[in-house]
Coordinates of C-alpha atoms and ligand atoms in Angstrom, one line a residue:
M1 CA 35.6 -6.8 10.6
T2 CA 32.6 -6.6 8.4
T3 CA 31.5 -3.3 6.9
D4 CA 28.2 -4.7 5.7
Q5 CA 25.0 -3.0 7.0
Y6 CA 22.0 -5.0 8.2
I7 CA 18.6 -3.7 9.1
L8 CA 15.9 -5.8 10.7
A9 CA 12.4 -4.4 9.9
I10 CA 9.0 -5.2 11.5
E11 CA 5.5 -4.5 10.1
S12 CA 2.3 -5.1 11.9
S13 CA 0.0 -2.3 11.0
C14 CA -3.0 -4.3 9.7
D15 CA -3.5 -8.0 9.2
E16 CA 0.0 -9.2 8.1
T17 CA 2.8 -9.8 10.7
S18 CA 6.0 -9.4 8.8
V19 CA 9.8 -9.3 9.5
A20 CA 12.6 -8.7 7.0
V21 CA 16.3 -8.3 6.9
L22 CA 17.9 -5.9 4.4
K23 CA 21.6 -5.9 3.6
N24 CA 23.4 -2.7 2.6
G25 CA 20.2 -0.8 2.0
K26 CA 19.4 -2.8 -1.1
E27 CA 19.5 -6.5 -0.8
L28 CA 16.5 -8.2 0.8
L29 CA 17.8 -11.3 2.5
S30 CA 14.5 -12.4 4.0
N31 CA 10.9 -11.2 4.2
I32 CA 8.7 -13.4 6.3
I33 CA 5.0 -12.7 6.0
A34 CA 2.4 -14.3 8.3
S35 CA -1.0 -13.4 6.9
Q36 CA -4.1 -13.5 9.0
V37 CA -6.5 -13.1 6.1
E38 CA -8.1 -16.5 6.6
S39 CA -9.2 -15.4 10.1
H40 CA -10.8 -12.2 8.9
K41 CA -12.5 -13.6 5.8
R42 CA -15.6 -14.7 7.6
F43 CA -16.1 -11.2 9.0
G44 CA -15.7 -9.6 5.5
G45 CA -12.9 -7.3 6.8
V46 CA -10.2 -6.9 9.4
V47 CA -11.3 -7.2 13.0
P48 CA -8.8 -5.0 15.0
E49 CA -8.8 -7.0 18.2
V50 CA -8.4 -10.3 16.3
A51 CA -5.6 -8.8 14.4
S52 CA -3.7 -7.7 17.5
R53 CA -4.0 -11.1 19.1
H54 CA -2.7 -12.8 16.0
H55 CA 0.3 -10.5 15.8
V56 CA 1.2 -11.3 19.5
E57 CA 1.1 -15.0 18.7
V58 CA 3.5 -15.0 15.7
I59 CA 5.7 -12.0 16.0
T60 CA 8.6 -13.7 17.9
T61 CA 8.7 -16.7 15.5
C62 CA 8.6 -14.2 12.5
I63 CA 11.7 -12.4 14.0
E64 CA 13.5 -15.7 14.5
D65 CA 12.6 -16.9 11.0
A66 CA 13.7 -13.7 9.3
L67 CA 17.1 -13.8 11.0
S68 CA 17.7 -17.4 10.3
E69 CA 16.6 -17.2 6.6
A70 CA 18.9 -14.2 6.2
G71 CA 21.7 -16.1 7.9
V72 CA 22.4 -13.4 10.4
V73 CA 22.4 -13.1 14.2
A74 CA 21.4 -10.1 16.3
S75 CA 25.0 -9.0 16.8
D76 CA 25.3 -8.5 13.0
L77 CA 22.5 -6.0 12.9
D78 CA 22.9 -2.2 12.7
A79 CA 19.4 -1.0 13.4
V80 CA 15.8 -2.2 14.0
A81 CA 13.0 -0.5 12.0
V82 CA 9.3 -0.5 12.7
T83 CA 6.1 0.8 11.3
Y84 CA 4.6 3.3 13.8
G85 CA 1.7 4.4 11.6
P86 CA -0.7 4.7 9.9
G87 CA -2.7 1.6 10.9
L88 CA -4.7 -0.1 13.6
V89 CA -3.4 1.1 17.0
G90 CA -3.5 -2.3 18.7
A91 CA -1.8 -4.0 15.8
L92 CA 0.9 -1.3 15.5
L93 CA 1.7 -1.6 19.2
V94 CA 2.6 -5.3 19.0
G95 CA 5.2 -4.7 16.3
M96 CA 6.5 -1.6 18.1
A97 CA 6.8 -3.4 21.5
A98 CA 8.7 -6.2 19.8
A99 CA 11.0 -3.8 17.9
K100 CA 11.7 -1.7 21.0
A101 CA 12.5 -4.8 23.1
F102 CA 14.8 -6.1 20.5
A103 CA 16.5 -2.8 20.0
W104 CA 17.0 -2.3 23.7
A105 CA 18.2 -5.9 24.3
H106 CA 20.9 -5.6 21.6
G107 CA 21.8 -1.9 21.9
L108 CA 20.5 -1.0 18.5
P109 CA 19.0 2.2 17.2
L110 CA 15.3 2.3 16.4
I111 CA 14.1 3.6 13.0
P112 CA 10.5 4.8 12.9
V113 CA 8.9 4.2 9.5
N114 CA 5.6 5.5 8.0
H115 CA 3.8 2.5 6.4
M116 CA 3.0 4.5 3.2
A117 CA 6.7 5.4 2.8
G118 CA 7.3 1.7 3.0
H119 CA 4.8 1.0 0.1
L120 CA 6.5 3.7 -1.9
M121 CA 10.1 2.6 -1.2
A122 CA 9.4 -1.0 -2.2
A123 CA 10.1 0.4 -5.6
R124 CA 13.8 0.4 -4.6
E125 CA 13.7 -3.4 -5.1
V126 CA 13.3 -2.7 -8.9
E127 CA 16.0 0.0 -9.2
E128 CA 17.5 2.9 -7.3
L129 CA 15.2 5.9 -7.4
E130 CA 15.9 9.3 -8.9
Y131 CA 14.5 12.5 -7.3
P132 CA 12.2 14.4 -7.5
L133 CA 9.6 11.7 -8.3
L134 CA 5.8 11.3 -8.2
A135 CA 4.1 8.3 -6.6
L136 CA 0.6 7.1 -6.9
L137 CA -0.1 5.1 -3.7
V138 CA -3.2 2.9 -3.7
S139 CA -3.9 0.6 -0.8
G140 CA -6.8 -0.6 1.3
G141 CA -6.7 2.5 3.5
H142 CA -5.1 5.1 1.3
T143 CA -5.2 6.7 -2.1
E144 CA -2.7 9.5 -2.6
L145 CA -0.4 11.2 -5.0
V146 CA 2.9 11.9 -3.4
Y147 CA 5.6 14.3 -4.5
V148 CA 9.0 13.0 -3.3
T149 CA 11.5 15.9 -3.5
A150 CA 14.5 14.0 -2.0
P151 CA 15.1 10.7 -0.3
G152 CA 12.7 10.5 2.7
E153 CA 10.9 13.9 1.8
Y154 CA 7.3 13.0 1.1
H155 CA 4.5 15.5 0.3
I156 CA 0.9 14.7 -0.5
V157 CA -0.4 16.7 -3.5
G158 CA -3.7 14.9 -3.8
E159 CA -5.7 12.3 -1.9
T160 CA -9.1 10.7 -1.6
R161 CA -11.8 12.7 0.1
D162 CA -13.6 9.6 1.2
D163 CA -12.9 5.9 0.4
A164 CA -9.6 4.4 -0.6
V165 CA -9.5 2.5 -3.8
G166 CA -8.8 -0.9 -2.1
E167 CA -11.6 -0.2 0.3
A168 CA -14.0 0.4 -2.6
Y169 CA -12.9 -2.9 -4.3
D170 CA -13.5 -4.8 -1.0
K171 CA -16.9 -3.2 -0.5
V172 CA -18.3 -3.8 -3.9
G173 CA -16.8 -7.3 -3.7
R174 CA -18.8 -7.9 -0.6
V175 CA -22.0 -6.8 -2.4
M176 CA -21.3 -9.3 -5.2
G177 CA -20.7 -12.0 -2.6
L178 CA -17.0 -12.3 -3.2
T179 CA -14.5 -13.2 -0.4
Y180 CA -12.5 -10.5 1.3
P181 CA -10.2 -9.0 0.1
A182 CA -11.9 -8.9 -3.3
G183 CA -9.5 -6.8 -5.3
R184 CA -7.6 -9.6 -7.1
E185 CA -10.8 -11.5 -8.0
I186 CA -12.5 -8.4 -9.3
D187 CA -9.4 -7.7 -11.4
E188 CA -9.6 -11.2 -12.9
L189 CA -13.3 -11.1 -13.6
A190 CA -13.0 -7.6 -15.1
H191 CA -10.7 -9.0 -17.8
K192 CA -13.6 -11.3 -18.9
G193 CA -16.2 -8.5 -19.1
Q194 CA -17.2 -5.2 -20.8
D195 CA -17.8 -1.8 -19.4
V196 CA -21.5 -1.8 -20.1
Y197 CA -22.8 -0.1 -16.9
Q198 CA -20.9 3.1 -17.3
F199 CA -20.5 4.1 -13.6
P200 CA -19.7 7.8 -12.7
R201 CA -16.1 9.0 -12.8
A202 CA -16.1 11.5 -9.9
M203 CA -14.2 14.8 -10.3
I204 CA -12.3 13.5 -13.3
K205 CA -12.5 16.8 -15.2
E206 CA -11.9 19.0 -12.2
D207 CA -8.5 20.8 -12.1
H208 CA -7.3 19.4 -8.8
L209 CA -5.6 16.2 -7.7
E210 CA -8.2 14.9 -5.3
F211 CA -10.0 11.6 -5.6
S212 CA -13.5 10.4 -4.6
F213 CA -14.7 6.8 -4.7
S214 CA -17.8 6.9 -2.5
G215 CA -20.1 8.0 -5.3
L216 CA -18.9 5.1 -7.5
K217 CA -19.4 2.7 -4.7
S218 CA -23.0 4.0 -4.1
A219 CA -23.8 3.8 -7.8
F220 CA -22.6 0.2 -7.9
I221 CA -24.6 -0.7 -4.8
N222 CA -27.8 1.0 -6.1
L223 CA -27.5 -0.8 -9.5
H224 CA -27.0 -4.1 -7.7
H225 CA -29.9 -3.5 -5.3
N226 CA -32.4 -2.4 -7.9
A227 CA -31.6 -5.4 -10.1
Q228 CA -32.1 -7.7 -7.1
Q229 CA -35.5 -6.1 -6.3
K230 CA -36.7 -6.5 -9.9
G231 CA -35.3 -10.0 -10.1
E232 CA -33.0 -9.1 -12.9
D233 CA -29.7 -10.8 -13.4
L234 CA -26.5 -8.7 -13.8
V235 CA -23.5 -10.2 -15.5
L236 CA -20.8 -10.5 -12.8
E237 CA -17.9 -10.1 -15.3
D238 CA -19.5 -6.9 -16.8
L239 CA -20.1 -5.5 -13.3
C240 CA -16.4 -6.0 -12.4
A241 CA -15.2 -4.6 -15.8
S242 CA -17.5 -1.5 -15.4
F243 CA -16.3 -0.9 -11.8
Q244 CA -12.7 -1.4 -12.7
A245 CA -12.9 0.8 -15.8
A246 CA -14.3 3.7 -13.7
V247 CA -11.6 3.3 -11.0
L248 CA -8.8 3.1 -13.6
D249 CA -10.1 6.1 -15.6
I250 CA -10.0 8.2 -12.4
L251 CA -6.6 7.0 -11.3
L252 CA -5.1 7.6 -14.7
A253 CA -6.7 11.0 -15.2
K254 CA -5.4 12.3 -11.8
T255 CA -2.0 10.8 -12.2
K256 CA -1.6 12.4 -15.7
K257 CA -2.7 15.8 -14.2
A258 CA -0.1 15.4 -11.4
L259 CA 2.6 14.6 -13.9
E260 CA 1.7 17.8 -15.8
R261 CA 1.9 19.9 -12.6
Y262 CA 5.0 18.3 -11.2
P263 CA 7.4 17.5 -14.1
V264 CA 9.5 14.5 -13.0
N265 CA 11.3 11.6 -14.7
T266 CA 9.9 8.8 -12.5
L267 CA 6.4 7.7 -11.5
V268 CA 6.2 5.0 -8.7
V269 CA 2.9 3.1 -8.4
A270 CA 2.7 1.2 -5.2
G271 CA 0.4 -0.3 -2.5
G272 CA -1.8 -3.4 -2.4
V273 CA -3.9 -2.2 -5.5
A274 CA -0.7 -1.8 -7.5
A275 CA -1.0 -5.5 -7.9
N276 CA -3.9 -4.8 -10.2
Q277 CA -3.2 -6.1 -13.7
G278 CA -5.7 -3.7 -15.3
L279 CA -3.9 -0.8 -13.7
R280 CA -0.5 -2.1 -14.9
E281 CA -1.8 -2.5 -18.4
R282 CA -3.3 1.1 -18.5
L283 CA -0.1 2.6 -17.1
A284 CA 2.0 0.8 -19.7
E285 CA -0.3 2.0 -22.5
E286 CA -0.8 5.6 -21.4
I287 CA 2.2 6.8 -19.4
R288 CA 5.0 6.9 -21.9
D289 CA 7.0 10.0 -21.1
V290 CA 8.2 9.1 -17.7
K291 CA 9.7 5.9 -16.3
V292 CA 7.0 3.9 -14.4
I293 CA 8.3 1.8 -11.5
I294 CA 6.0 -0.7 -9.8
P295 CA 7.3 -3.0 -7.1
P296 CA 7.1 -6.7 -7.8
L297 CA 3.8 -8.4 -6.8
R298 CA 5.3 -9.9 -3.6
L299 CA 6.2 -6.4 -2.3
C300 CA 2.8 -4.7 -3.2
G301 CA 0.8 -6.1 -0.3
D302 CA 1.9 -5.3 3.3
N303 CA 5.3 -6.7 4.1
A304 CA 8.4 -5.7 6.2
G305 CA 10.7 -5.8 3.2
M306 CA 9.2 -2.5 2.1
I307 CA 9.6 -1.1 5.6
A308 CA 13.3 -2.0 5.5
Y309 CA 13.7 -0.2 2.1
A310 CA 12.2 3.0 3.6
A311 CA 14.2 2.5 6.8
A312 CA 17.6 2.4 4.9
V313 CA 16.9 5.9 3.7
E314 CA 16.1 7.1 7.2
Y315 CA 19.2 5.4 8.5
D316 CA 21.4 7.4 6.1
K317 CA 19.7 10.6 7.3
G318 CA 20.3 9.6 11.0
N319 CA 16.5 9.6 11.8
F320 CA 16.3 7.5 14.9
A321 CA 13.6 7.4 17.6
S322 CA 13.9 7.0 21.3
L323 CA 12.2 4.1 23.1
D324 CA 9.2 6.2 24.1
L325 CA 8.1 6.3 20.5
N326 CA 4.3 5.9 20.3
A327 CA 2.1 4.5 17.6
K328 CA 0.4 7.1 15.3
P329 CA -2.7 5.5 13.9
S330 CA -3.4 8.4 11.6
L331 CA 0.2 9.3 10.7
A332 CA 0.3 11.2 7.3
F333 CA 2.8 12.9 5.1
D334 CA 2.5 16.7 5.0
Y335 CA 0.1 18.2 2.5
L336 CA 1.5 20.5 -0.2
E337 CA -1.0 23.0 -1.4
N338 CA -1.2 23.2 -5.2
Ligands
KG4_1 O1 -1.5 -2.2 0.8 P1 -2.4 -3.3 1.3 O2 -1.9 -4.7 1.3 O3 -2.9 -3.0 2.7 C1 -3.1 -1.7 3.2 O4 -2.2 -1.1 3.6 O5 -4.3 -1.3 3.1 O6 -3.7 -3.2 0.3 C2 -4.8 -4.1 0.5 C3 -5.8 -3.8 -0.6 C4 -7.1 -4.6 -0.4 O7 -8.2 -3.7 -0.4 C5 -7.2 -5.5 -1.6 O8 -8.5 -5.7 -2.1 C6 -6.4 -4.7 -2.6 O9 -5.3 -4.1 -1.9 N1 -5.9 -5.5 -3.8 C7 -6.2 -5.3 -5.1 C8 -5.6 -6.3 -5.8 N2 -4.8 -7.0 -5.0 C9 -5.0 -6.5 -3.7 N3 -7.1 -4.4 -5.6 C10 -7.2 -4.4 -6.9 N4 -6.7 -5.3 -7.7 C11 -5.8 -6.2 -7.2 N5 -5.2 -7.1 -8.1
ZN2 ZN1 -0.4 -1.3 3.3

């Protein structure tokens, strides 16, 4: 009789179909990721209908591969976890239908997981977290500072009023003619340039924890457009370095302010943009009084392993959903006034 616990997790909120198996809440046995990014590149962004169709095509194979790579069968499992928001509704529904069918067929409880909780809890791959903690979550759709008071208790203390950081990277990347998603390439080019264009750092001195990136994006687009009209050449590396310097100044300033307001011992930095080398360097240089935990690169982008890590916390709390669980495209943590 085995006492080991196994959770199967499914993620399909955007353009990655992913299935993972987590053992005893802490050992990732498999994490299959089928990326559709090649299909969306030519459109310069994710096309929702195309995303849903791709998920349908690969979800079953991903589940089979995750189980076989983990060396477990359905009867070994204790629960099935699934992302139910935030994300594209059609994309979410594919993973949810698969998770519900699997849970029903094998008599397993269903664990609903918030995608952003997944990004955050990917940090558990590095080490077990201590609470309370603060998290800076930076992805393609979200930019938020989250105060986590206890396992599974997430409260937003600051967020973007307009664009998310990843979204800003992808938009300026498009203006420069880079391929989608552009974050990684901009990061690489930024390391070869200088901050010569001095873009605005919105709300950096203001005493709240909110972010804004749309002004930075507009300033970038205007500079690029004006130069084009005048036939002037801009240095790509310097453009990237200037954009990234502005983004990082804003992220670091607000994170430091949050750490002053919420004294904690741990800062988690997660989400697709947490893969940014410039951000990692600045955090290492400037955040010295608290422990900074960043998930490994393979767990920064969307994946089901992170969903499994968040699900294990919900499993311990007995947070299960019934089979009429619906997708919540704009699911969000509660907002803590400060
Ligand atoms: O978390 P994620 O995989 O998907 C969402 O939940 O949105 O984040 C994707 C975002 C994209 O906007 C991508 O450009 C950005 O993460 N990204 C980066 C880097 N790698 C990925 N942004 C900046 N620097 C990077 N190295
Ligand atoms: Zn994500």
